[in-house]
Each structure stands twice: as C-alpha cells, then as structure tokens.
PDB file of C-alpha atoms in Angstrom:
ATOM      1  CA  MET A   1     150.559  37.231 167.808  1.00 49.00           C
ATOM      2  CA  GLN A   2     149.225  38.500 164.490  1.00 52.00           C
ATOM      3  CA  VAL A   3     150.505  41.849 163.267  1.00 52.00           C
ATOM      4  CA  ASN A   4     148.309  44.173 161.116  1.00 56.00           C
ATOM      5  CA  PRO A   5     150.332  45.240 158.044  1.00 53.00           C
ATOM      6  CA  PHE A   6     148.206  48.417 157.568  1.00 49.00           C
ATOM      7  CA  SER A   7     148.613  49.609 161.138  1.00 55.00           C
ATOM      8  CA  HIS A   8     150.983  52.340 160.054  1.00 52.00           C
ATOM      9  CA  ILE A   9     148.329  53.931 157.712  1.00 48.00           C
ATOM     10  CA  LYS A  10     146.113  56.410 159.431  1.00 51.00           C
ATOM     11  CA  MET A  11     142.600  56.924 158.051  1.00 50.00           C
ATOM     12  CA  ARG A  12     141.355  60.522 157.871  1.00 52.00           C
ATOM     13  CA  ARG A  13     137.715  61.593 157.571  1.00 52.00           C
ATOM     14  CA  PRO A  14     137.085  64.135 154.888  1.00 48.00           C
ATOM     15  CA  ARG A  15     136.158  67.509 156.082  1.00 53.00           C
ATOM     16  CA  GLN A  16     132.602  68.659 155.439  1.00 52.00           C
ATOM     17  CA  GLY A  17     133.723  72.027 154.078  1.00 54.00           C
ATOM     18  CA  ASN A  18     135.904  70.489 151.386  1.00 62.00           C
ATOM     19  CA  THR A  19     133.059  68.237 150.177  1.00 67.00           C
ATOM     20  CA  ALA A  20     130.718  71.185 149.625  1.00 65.00           C
ATOM     21  CA  LEU A  21     133.410  73.030 147.709  1.00 66.00           C
ATOM     22  CA  ASN A  22     133.963  70.055 145.409  1.00 67.00           C
ATOM     23  CA  VAL A  23     130.243  69.813 144.641  1.00 62.00           C
ATOM     24  CA  ILE A  24     130.062  73.476 143.716  1.00 69.00           C
ATOM     25  CA  LEU A  25     133.100  73.127 141.470  1.00 67.00           C
ATOM     26  CA  LEU A  26     131.571  70.119 139.726  1.00 67.00           C
ATOM     27  CA  LEU A  27     128.325  71.959 139.055  1.00 65.00           C
ATOM     28  CA  TYR A  28     130.258  74.898 137.653  1.00 56.00           C
ATOM     29  CA  LEU A  29     132.080  72.639 135.217  1.00 59.00           C
ATOM     30  CA  VAL A  30     128.853  70.968 134.118  1.00 51.00           C
ATOM     31  CA  VAL A  31     127.022  74.242 133.493  1.00 48.00           C
ATOM     32  CA  PHE A  32     129.739  76.072 131.596  1.00 51.00           C
ATOM     33  CA  TYR A  33     131.517  73.251 129.780  1.00 49.00           C
ATOM     34  CA  ALA A  34     128.659  70.901 128.960  1.00 49.00           C
ATOM     35  CA  PRO A  35     127.534  72.948 125.875  1.00 46.00           C
ATOM     36  CA  SER A  36     130.981  72.544 124.366  1.00 45.00           C
ATOM     37  CA  ILE A  37     130.824  68.790 124.919  1.00 48.00           C
ATOM     38  CA  VAL A  38     127.248  68.399 123.572  1.00 51.00           C
ATOM     39  CA  SER A  39     126.911  70.821 120.605  1.00 58.00           C
ATOM     40  CA  SER A  40     123.619  72.423 119.461  1.00 81.00           C
ATOM     41  CA  ILE A  41     122.247  73.750 116.153  1.00 90.00           C
ATOM     42  CA  SER A  42     119.709  76.472 115.356  1.00 93.00           C
ATOM     43  CA  VAL A  43     117.633  76.679 112.135  1.00 95.00           C
ATOM     44  CA  SER A  44     115.653  79.753 111.058  1.00 95.00           C
ATOM     45  CA  THR A  45     113.189  80.432 108.218  1.00 96.00           C
ATOM     46  CA  PRO A  46     110.725  83.257 107.469  1.00 96.00           C
ATOM     47  CA  ALA A  47     107.414  82.776 109.236  1.00 96.00           C
ATOM     48  CA  GLU A  48     105.329  83.596 106.120  1.00 96.00           C
ATOM     49  CA  LEU A  49     105.869  83.907 102.392  1.00 96.00           C
ATOM     50  CA  HIS A  50     103.490  85.319  99.767  1.00 96.00           C
ATOM     51  CA  ALA A  51     103.704  84.666  96.035  1.00 95.00           C
ATOM     52  CA  SER A  52     101.605  84.874  92.881  1.00 94.00           C
ATOM     53  CA  LYS A  53     100.680  81.977  90.667  1.00 94.00           C
ATOM     54  CA  GLY A  54     103.502  81.137  88.258  1.00 94.00           C
ATOM     55  CA  ASP A  55     106.235  82.846  90.307  1.00 95.00           C
ATOM     56  CA  THR A  56     109.496  81.257  91.420  1.00 96.00           C
ATOM     57  CA  VAL A  57     109.543  81.267  95.221  1.00 96.00           C
ATOM     58  CA  THR A  58     112.732  81.005  97.280  1.00 96.00           C
ATOM     59  CA  LEU A  59     112.169  79.032 100.479  1.00 97.00           C
ATOM     60  CA  SER A  60     114.931  80.505 102.595  1.00 96.00           C
ATOM     61  CA  CYS A  61     116.566  78.431 105.345  1.00 97.00           C
ATOM     62  CA  THR A  62     119.691  79.312 107.345  1.00 96.00           C
ATOM     63  CA  PHE A  63     121.326  77.570 110.266  1.00 94.00           C
ATOM     64  CA  THR A  64     124.002  78.192 112.860  1.00 93.00           C
ATOM     65  CA  SER A  65     126.157  75.415 114.255  1.00 90.00           C
ATOM     66  CA  THR A  66     129.055  75.258 116.668  1.00 88.00           C
ATOM     67  CA  SER A  67     130.637  72.580 114.470  1.00 87.00           C
ATOM     68  CA  ARG A  68     131.879  73.095 110.978  1.00 89.00           C
ATOM     69  CA  PRO A  69     129.580  71.516 108.342  1.00 90.00           C
ATOM     70  CA  THR A  70     130.927  68.174 107.161  1.00 88.00           C
ATOM     71  CA  SER A  71     129.859  65.485 104.730  1.00 89.00           C
ATOM     72  CA  LYS A  72     127.616  64.089 107.454  1.00 90.00           C
ATOM     73  CA  MET A  73     125.408  67.169 107.386  1.00 92.00           C
ATOM     74  CA  THR A  74     121.891  66.541 106.040  1.00 94.00           C
ATOM     75  CA  VAL A  75     119.034  68.829 104.993  1.00 96.00           C
ATOM     76  CA  ASP A  76     115.403  67.773 104.599  1.00 96.00           C
ATOM     77  CA  TRP A  77     112.435  69.766 103.331  1.00 97.00           C
ATOM     78  CA  SER A  78     108.896  68.565 104.027  1.00 97.00           C
ATOM     79  CA  TYR A  79     105.453  69.873 103.081  1.00 97.00           C
ATOM     80  CA  ARG A  80     102.084  69.773 104.813  1.00 96.00           C
ATOM     81  CA  PRO A  81      99.028  71.039 102.842  1.00 95.00           C
ATOM     82  CA  GLN A  82      96.515  73.493 104.248  1.00 91.00           C
ATOM     83  CA  SER A  83      93.913  70.759 104.456  1.00 90.00           C
ATOM     84  CA  GLY A  84      96.110  68.947 106.983  1.00 87.00           C
ATOM     85  CA  GLY A  85      97.626  65.493 107.006  1.00 89.00           C
ATOM     86  CA  PRO A  86     101.081  64.052 107.658  1.00 92.00           C
ATOM     87  CA  PRO A  87     104.115  65.980 106.360  1.00 93.00           C
ATOM     88  CA  LEU A  88     105.610  64.775 103.086  1.00 94.00           C
ATOM     89  CA  THR A  89     109.406  64.921 102.655  1.00 95.00           C
ATOM     90  CA  PHE A  90     110.079  65.954  99.064  1.00 97.00           C
ATOM     91  CA  PHE A  91     113.754  67.027  99.196  1.00 97.00           C
ATOM     92  CA  HIS A  92     116.885  65.569 100.802  1.00 96.00           C
ATOM     93  CA  PHE A  93     120.500  66.745 100.800  1.00 97.00           C
ATOM     94  CA  SER A  94     123.460  64.642 101.897  1.00 94.00           C
ATOM     95  CA  SER A  95     126.689  65.605 100.116  1.00 92.00           C
ATOM     96  CA  ARG A  96     124.464  66.198  97.059  1.00 94.00           C
ATOM     97  CA  ALA A  97     120.887  67.172  96.347  1.00 95.00           C
ATOM     98  CA  PHE A  98     118.215  64.520  95.834  1.00 96.00           C
ATOM     99  CA  LEU A  99     115.369  66.150  93.913  1.00 95.00           C
ATOM    100  CA  PRO A 100     111.829  64.706  93.889  1.00 94.00           C
ATOM    101  CA  PRO A 101     111.494  62.330  90.910  1.00 93.00           C
ATOM    102  CA  ASP A 102     107.692  62.373  90.920  1.00 93.00           C
ATOM    103  CA  GLY A 103     104.708  63.775  92.717  1.00 92.00           C
ATOM    104  CA  GLN A 104     103.522  67.329  93.186  1.00 93.00           C
ATOM    105  CA  PHE A 105     107.009  68.909  93.182  1.00 96.00           C
ATOM    106  CA  ALA A 106     108.625  66.859  90.410  1.00 95.00           C
ATOM    107  CA  GLY A 107     110.783  69.082  88.194  1.00 94.00           C
ATOM    108  CA  ARG A 108     109.954  72.211  90.208  1.00 97.00           C
ATOM    109  CA  ILE A 109     112.596  72.170  92.972  1.00 96.00           C
ATOM    110  CA  ARG A 110     116.050  73.739  92.697  1.00 97.00           C
ATOM    111  CA  TRP A 111     118.780  73.515  95.359  1.00 97.00           C
ATOM    112  CA  GLU A 112     120.013  76.970  96.369  1.00 96.00           C
ATOM    113  CA  GLY A 113     121.932  76.033  99.517  1.00 94.00           C
ATOM    114  CA  THR A 114     125.612  76.400 100.394  1.00 94.00           C
ATOM    115  CA  PRO A 115     126.518  74.388 103.519  1.00 92.00           C
ATOM    116  CA  ALA A 116     129.838  76.198 103.964  1.00 91.00           C
ATOM    117  CA  ARG A 117     127.872  79.456 104.312  1.00 93.00           C
ATOM    118  CA  GLU A 118     125.223  77.839 106.491  1.00 93.00           C
ATOM    119  CA  GLU A 119     122.602  78.107 103.741  1.00 95.00           C
ATOM    120  CA  ALA A 120     120.005  75.382 103.132  1.00 96.00           C
ATOM    121  CA  SER A 121     117.514  77.195 100.864  1.00 97.00           C
ATOM    122  CA  ILE A 122     115.587  75.796  97.914  1.00 97.00           C
ATOM    123  CA  SER A 123     113.506  77.349  95.105  1.00 97.00           C
ATOM    124  CA  LEU A 124     109.988  76.362  94.122  1.00 97.00           C
ATOM    125  CA  ILE A 125     109.481  76.944  90.391  1.00 96.00           C
ATOM    126  CA  ASN A 126     106.100  77.846  88.853  1.00 95.00           C
ATOM    127  CA  ALA A 127     104.143  78.073  92.082  1.00 96.00           C
ATOM    128  CA  THR A 128     100.528  76.912  91.945  1.00 95.00           C
ATOM    129  CA  LEU A 129      97.519  77.335  94.211  1.00 95.00           C
ATOM    130  CA  ASN A 130      97.977  73.708  95.318  1.00 94.00           C
ATOM    131  CA  ASP A 131     101.358  74.629  96.843  1.00 96.00           C
ATOM    132  CA  ASN A 132      99.724  76.514  99.717  1.00 97.00           C
ATOM    133  CA  GLY A 133     100.747  75.005 103.026  1.00 96.00           C
ATOM    134  CA  THR A 134     103.497  74.702 105.636  1.00 97.00           C
ATOM    135  CA  TYR A 135     107.106  73.960 104.639  1.00 98.00           C
ATOM    136  CA  THR A 136     109.586  72.629 107.205  1.00 97.00           C
ATOM    137  CA  CYS A 137     113.381  72.852 106.952  1.00 97.00           C
ATOM    138  CA  SER A 138     115.367  70.319 109.032  1.00 96.00           C
ATOM    139  CA  VAL A 139     119.168  70.424 109.349  1.00 95.00           C
ATOM    140  CA  ARG A 140     121.412  67.842 111.027  1.00 92.00           C
ATOM    141  CA  ASN A 141     125.130  68.444 111.489  1.00 91.00           C
ATOM    142  CA  PRO A 142     126.683  65.835 113.799  1.00 87.00           C
ATOM    143  CA  PRO A 143     127.770  66.190 116.519  1.00 84.00           C
ATOM    144  CA  ASP A 144     125.238  69.063 116.698  1.00 80.00           C
ATOM    145  CA  VAL A 145     122.131  67.099 117.543  1.00 70.00           C
ATOM    146  CA  HIS A 146     120.445  69.346 120.098  1.00 76.00           C
ATOM    147  CA  GLY A 147     118.846  72.777 119.965  1.00 79.00           C
ATOM    148  CA  SER A 148     116.306  73.753 117.282  1.00 83.00           C
ATOM    149  CA  PRO A 149     117.105  71.705 114.182  1.00 91.00           C
ATOM    150  CA  THR A 150     113.788  72.520 112.420  1.00 94.00           C
ATOM    151  CA  SER A 151     111.899  75.655 111.341  1.00 95.00           C
ATOM    152  CA  HIS A 152     108.562  76.246 109.579  1.00 96.00           C
ATOM    153  CA  THR A 153     107.376  78.582 106.798  1.00 97.00           C
ATOM    154  CA  VAL A 154     103.752  79.136 105.730  1.00 97.00           C
ATOM    155  CA  LEU A 155     103.485  79.752 101.965  1.00 97.00           C
ATOM    156  CA  THR A 156     100.435  81.504 100.475  1.00 96.00           C
ATOM    157  CA  VAL A 157     100.037  81.509  96.681  1.00 96.00           C
ATOM    158  CA  THR A 158      97.386  83.807  95.167  1.00 95.00           C
ATOM    159  CA  PRO A 159      96.136  84.198  91.567  1.00 94.00           C
ATOM    160  CA  LYS A 160      98.185  86.625  89.534  1.00 86.00           C
ATOM    161  CA  ALA A 161      96.523  89.953  88.798  1.00 76.00           C
ATOM    162  CA  ALA A 162      95.927  90.778  85.153  1.00 69.00           C
ATOM    163  CA  SER A 163      98.692  92.925  83.746  1.00 63.00           C
ATOM    164  CA  ILE A 164      99.636  94.327  80.336  1.00 62.00           C
ATOM    165  CA  HIS A 165     103.088  93.577  79.058  1.00 63.00           C
ATOM    166  CA  PHE A 166     104.288  95.795  76.221  1.00 63.00           C
ATOM    167  CA  SER A 167     106.582  94.002  73.841  1.00 71.00           C
ATOM    168  CA  ASP A 168     108.950  95.707  71.449  1.00 70.00           C
ATOM    169  CA  VAL A 169     106.552  95.113  68.554  1.00 74.00           C
ATOM    170  CA  ALA A 170     103.647  96.665  70.473  1.00 77.00           C
ATOM    171  CA  VAL A 171     105.697  99.752  71.325  1.00 78.00           C
ATOM    172  CA  LEU A 172     106.812 100.100  67.695  1.00 75.00           C
ATOM    173  CA  LEU A 173     103.232  99.792  66.443  1.00 77.00           C
ATOM    174  CA  ALA A 174     102.101 102.398  68.962  1.00 78.00           C
ATOM    175  CA  PHE A 175     104.695 104.896  67.743  1.00 77.00           C
ATOM    176  CA  VAL A 176     103.788 104.237  64.090  1.00 81.00           C
ATOM    177  CA  LEU A 177     100.003 103.886  64.241  1.00 81.00           C
ATOM    178  CA  LEU A 178      99.316 106.739  66.650  1.00 82.00           C
ATOM    179  CA  PRO A 179     100.875 109.500  64.490  1.00 86.00           C
ATOM    180  CA  SER A 180      99.309 107.976  61.356  1.00 85.00           C
ATOM    181  CA  THR A 181      95.876 108.023  62.977  1.00 88.00           C
ATOM    182  CA  ILE A 182      96.263 111.657  64.033  1.00 90.00           C
ATOM    183  CA  VAL A 183      97.337 112.726  60.524  1.00 88.00           C
ATOM    184  CA  THR A 184      94.418 110.816  58.977  1.00 89.00           C
ATOM    185  CA  LEU A 185      91.907 112.516  61.275  1.00 89.00           C
ATOM    186  CA  ILE A 186      93.340 115.938  60.423  1.00 90.00           C
ATOM    187  CA  LEU A 187      93.050 115.236  56.680  1.00 87.00           C
ATOM    188  CA  ILE A 188      89.453 114.071  57.066  1.00 88.00           C
ATOM    189  CA  ALA A 189      88.623 117.242  59.003  1.00 86.00           C
ATOM    190  CA  ARG A 190      90.152 119.430  56.278  1.00 81.00           C
ATOM    191  CA  ILE A 191      88.188 117.581  53.589  1.00 85.00           C
ATOM    192  CA  LEU A 192      84.879 117.938  55.415  1.00 83.00           C
ATOM    193  CA  CYS A 193      85.586 121.557  56.386  1.00 76.00           C
ATOM    194  CA  PRO A 194      87.557 123.080  53.458  1.00 63.00           C
ATOM    195  CA  LYS A 195      89.341 126.289  54.247  1.00 58.00           C
ATOM    196  CA  LYS A 196      88.973 129.251  51.948  1.00 53.00           C
ATOM    197  CA  LYS A 197      91.885 130.247  49.858  1.00 51.00           C
ATOM    198  CA  ARG A 198      93.916 132.992  51.409  1.00 49.00           C
ATOM    199  CA  ASN A 199      94.787 134.745  48.161  1.00 49.00           C
ATOM    200  CA  GLN A 200      91.242 135.532  47.185  1.00 49.00           C
ATOM    201  CA  SER A 201      90.818 138.090  44.422  1.00 48.00           C
ATOM    202  CA  LYS A 202      89.273 141.307  45.679  1.00 47.00           C
ATOM    203  CA  ALA A 203      88.733 142.906  42.222  1.00 46.00           C
ATOM    204  CA  TYR A 204      85.828 141.716  40.104  1.00 47.00           C
ATOM    205  CA  ARG A 205      85.477 142.408  36.399  1.00 50.00           C
ATOM    206  CA  SER A 206      82.135 143.939  35.429  1.00 49.00           C
ATOM    207  CA  PRO A 207      80.045 141.541  33.363  1.00 51.00           C
ATOM    208  CA  ILE A 208      78.696 144.519  31.332  1.00 50.00           C
ATOM    209  CA  GLU A 209      80.686 145.788  28.360  1.00 47.00           C
ATOM    210  CA  VAL A 210      78.912 148.719  26.730  1.00 46.00           C
ATOM    211  CA  THR A 211      79.118 148.584  22.938  1.00 48.00           C
ATOM    212  CA  GLU A 212      77.002 150.801  20.702  1.00 47.00           C
ATOM    213  CA  GLY A 213      74.236 148.989  18.794  1.00 46.00           C
ATOM    214  CA  GLU A 214      74.595 145.673  20.695  1.00 46.00           C
ATOM    215  CA  GLU A 215      72.580 144.127  23.440  1.00 46.00           C
ATOM    216  CA  TYR A 216      74.141 142.087  26.174  1.00 44.00           C
ATOM    217  CA  GLY A 217      72.572 140.146  28.969  1.00 47.00           C
ATOM    218  CA  VAL A 218      73.717 141.094  32.389  1.00 48.00           C
ATOM    219  CA  HIS A 219      74.346 137.994  34.477  1.00 51.00           C
ATOM    220  CA  PRO A 220      72.969 138.272  37.954  1.00 54.00           C
ATOM    221  CA  PRO A 221      75.550 138.438  40.692  1.00 54.00           C
ATOM    222  CA  PRO A 222      76.510 135.147  42.231  1.00 56.00           C
ATOM    223  CA  LYS A 223      74.366 134.060  45.083  1.00 56.00           C
ATOM    224  CA  GLU A 224      75.712 134.819  48.469  1.00 54.00           C
ATOM    225  CA  LYS A 225      76.910 131.657  50.156  1.00 55.00           C
ATOM    226  CA  LYS A 226      75.969 131.393  53.742  1.00 58.00           C
ATOM    227  CA  ALA A 227      78.915 130.681  55.947  1.00 54.00           C
ATOM    228  CA  SER A 228      78.609 127.488  57.914  1.00 57.00           C
ATOM    229  CA  CYS A 229      79.872 127.009  61.456  1.00 53.00           C
ATOM    230  CA  CYS A 230      82.769 124.996  60.124  1.00 56.00           C
ATOM    231  CA  ASP A 231      83.753 127.816  57.695  1.00 59.00           C
ATOM    232  CA  LEU A 232      83.582 130.445  60.409  1.00 53.00           C
ATOM    233  CA  TYR A 233      85.688 128.281  62.707  1.00 52.00           C
ATOM    234  CA  MET A 234      88.350 127.649  60.058  1.00 57.00           C
ATOM    235  CA  MET A 235      88.380 131.306  58.874  1.00 56.00           C
ATOM    236  CA  ASP A 236      91.323 133.482  59.865  1.00 52.00           C
ATOM    237  CA  SER A 237      91.450 137.279  60.152  1.00 54.00           C
ATOM    238  CA  GLU A 238      92.447 137.882  56.512  1.00 56.00           C
ATOM    239  CA  ASP A 239      89.646 135.657  55.236  1.00 59.00           C
ATOM    240  CA  GLU A 240      87.122 137.468  57.421  1.00 61.00           C
ATOM    241  CA  GLU A 241      88.112 140.845  55.969  1.00 68.00           C
ATOM    242  CA  GLY A 242      87.730 139.577  52.374  1.00 69.00           C
ATOM    243  CA  TYR A 243      84.437 137.900  53.231  1.00 67.00           C
ATOM    244  CA  TYR A 244      82.831 141.050  54.592  1.00 71.00           C
ATOM    245  CA  GLU A 245      84.219 143.245  51.775  1.00 77.00           C
ATOM    246  CA  LEU A 246      82.736 140.864  49.197  1.00 76.00           C
ATOM    247  CA  LYS A 247      79.415 141.014  50.990  1.00 75.00           C
ATOM    248  CA  ARG A 248      79.397 144.829  50.941  1.00 79.00           C
ATOM    249  CA  GLY A 249      80.206 144.832  47.191  1.00 77.00           C
ATOM    250  CA  LEU A 250      77.314 142.504  46.451  1.00 78.00           C
ATOM    251  CA  LEU A 251      74.942 144.724  48.413  1.00 79.00           C
ATOM    252  CA  ARG A 252      76.049 147.801  46.430  1.00 80.00           C
ATOM    253  CA  MET A 253      75.562 145.932  43.146  1.00 79.00           C
ATOM    254  CA  LYS A 254      72.041 144.930  44.188  1.00 75.00           C
ATOM    255  CA  ALA A 255      71.229 148.537  45.004  1.00 76.00           C
ATOM    256  CA  MET A 256      72.468 149.743  41.608  1.00 76.00           C
ATOM    257  CA  LEU A 257      70.408 147.104  39.790  1.00 74.00           C
ATOM    258  CA  SER A 258      67.287 148.041  41.714  1.00 71.00           C
ATOM    259  CA  LEU A 259      67.757 151.734  40.820  1.00 68.00           C
ATOM    260  CA  SER A 260      68.328 150.927  37.136  1.00 62.00           C
ATOM    261  CA  ALA A 261      65.095 148.928  37.094  1.00 61.00           C
ATOM    262  CA  ARG A 262      63.076 151.951  38.266  1.00 59.00           C
ATOM    263  CA  GLU A 263      64.333 154.535  35.740  1.00 55.00           C
ATOM    264  CA  PRO A 264      66.663 154.428  32.718  1.00 55.00           C
ATOM    265  CA  CYS A 265      70.171 155.623  33.124  1.00 50.00           C
ATOM    266  CA  ARG A 266      71.527 157.789  30.316  1.00 53.00           C
ATOM    267  CA  LEU A 267      75.224 157.687  29.661  1.00 46.00           C
ATOM    268  CA  GLY A 268      75.861 160.197  26.911  1.00 48.00           C
ATOM    269  CA  ASP A 269      74.189 158.899  23.738  1.00 51.00           C
ATOM    270  CA  VAL A 270      73.615 155.450  25.280  1.00 48.00           C
ATOM    271  CA  THR A 271      70.512 154.689  27.291  1.00 54.00           C
ATOM    272  CA  VAL A 272      70.626 151.834  29.770  1.00 48.00           C
ATOM    273  CA  THR A 273      67.242 150.311  30.564  1.00 54.00           C
ATOM    274  CA  SER A 274      66.344 147.281  32.575  1.00 49.00           C
ATOM    275  CA  LYS A 275      64.120 144.521  31.290  1.00 52.00           C
ATOM    276  CA  PRO A 276      61.888 142.374  33.459  1.00 50.00           C
ATOM    277  CA  SER A 277      64.218 139.462  32.850  1.00 49.00           C
ATOM    278  CA  GLY A 278      67.017 141.354  34.582  1.00 47.00           C
ATOM    279  CA  ALA A 279      68.979 142.137  31.391  1.00 48.00           C
ATOM    280  CA  LEU A 280      70.093 145.628  30.504  1.00 48.00           C
ATOM    281  CA  HIS A 281      69.261 147.114  27.056  1.00 50.00           C
ATOM    282  CA  MET A 282      71.644 149.709  25.727  1.00 48.00           C
ATOM    283  CA  GLY A 283      71.102 151.701  22.499  1.00 50.00           C
ATOM    284  CA  ASN A 284      71.395 155.138  20.782  1.00 50.00           C
ATOM    285  CA  THR A 285      68.889 157.832  21.658  1.00 45.00           C
ATOM    286  CA  GLU A 286      67.098 159.566  18.754  1.00 46.00           C
ATOM    287  CA  GLU A 287      65.026 162.668  18.966  1.00 43.00           C
ATOM    288  CA  LYS A 288      61.481 162.244  17.850  1.00 40.00           C
TER     289      LYS A 288
END
C-alpha cells in the first residue's frame, strides 16, 4: 500500500475578501510610490521674447527635477525659423558648453546656465532680423526621463528705432557753443541798434559870439534825427526825457531865428539882422 507523504498538509482556499484587499493595496502602492521610482523633469521658458536689432537677448530656461543634477545632465538648444523647416540644434551642454563653430549663430552664443541652480539659459549676442523664430530648450537629467523635458520660446526681433546718443564731447560743445552763440547775437543786435549814451549833455553853447565890428556866420541848428523803431525800443526813461527836451530846445531856436528874419533885433548899440543866407549881421548903429 502506497502512502502519500503530503497527506498531513491541508490545502486552504484563499478567501475572496482577502484577495480584493491585496489588489487595493497593490494599486495604492503603484499610484503613490511609482513617481518616486520613475522620476520626472519639468522645463519652462517664456512664451515670447521681443528685442531690437543689435541687442543681446537672454533666452531664459529653467527646470525642476526630483534628482540632483549630475554630470549626466544634458542641455540642448534648437532653432526653427519663421519660414518653417526642421529644427536646427546649435548648442549642446554636457559637463561643458559646446558652442556653434559655424553657421548662423557662430560666435554669437554665450552660456549663462548654472545646473546646480537649475538654470539652462543662453544669450544671443547682436540679434538680427534673421534670428526671428522658435527656440526650444531641452533638458535631460537621468534618471529623470519623463514629464516635460522641452519648452519653446518665440523670439521677435524688430529694427531699432533711431535715437540720439549724447557723448561727453557733444555735451561739452553744447555748453560752450550755446552761450557763445547767444553772446554773439546780442553783440550783433547792439551794433545794428546802437543805444544812445546815457550821459548826454543837456547844455548847448550858443554858436553866436557877439563882438563889435565883426561879422560871424550863424550855423544852422543840427537837423533833427528821426527816431527809428529800434532807437525807441532801446531807449530808457532817462534817454526819453533828454530826447524830448532837446526837441523842445530846437523848436524854440527855430522860432527865434524866424522872428529875427522878419525884423532886426537891437541890443544896445548892436543891431542884429538876418541875411537871406541865414547868417546874422551885427554892427554899430549910427544916426543919420
């Protein structure tokens, strides 16, 4: 008679309630602990950038990773023009920066990133109108291989508006030439519109000296000078008073000369007569 060696082991069927509980526990572990097993990375850049021709543009790129950046971390920048076409990778970083040796961006890219600070930015020097397009930043940091490892930025470069830059020499010339020009204009105005002397003599010596037995010509009074608009504008109150007093004196002298021309004026033994030429004749009077 054959004896079964496993006859003492009793087989038990698993309970249905315990199986459902184990499945729920397994799903819980997968949902909450799977992200820690498979890490993810997130990259962000500005959606749009605007610059003027000739400017230095900073293409900002930051990332967040659950793993600390190591020597295996890589950064790639690619460019796609506005006209379309496949993207062109022009920059690569892996422990050190690999700048473009030729092409459109040769000599115009500068690495601005710091992996320890989760920075992967670059600078585009002397931007041109041909640089318009879409720039893509891609970051890989194993074991972070999932998530959003890329981000895009649209760059728009416009012509620079005309502007005036004042150098030190221009400012110095402005401070020197401007006052000199003003002084020159003032001097020219004074030359074209001379101002009357303030200390103008108000007493006039008579041109007639009466001497017995001699005849003198009486010089006519100086002609009255008409005041121009410039003279009246430059004249002050003191000059106006002297001007009108001189005018009144000339009028009185004209009146005296007109009276002497009509009838002789006798001054003692001297008779003053007027000749047609305007001269005065003075001589002794004798009784006939």
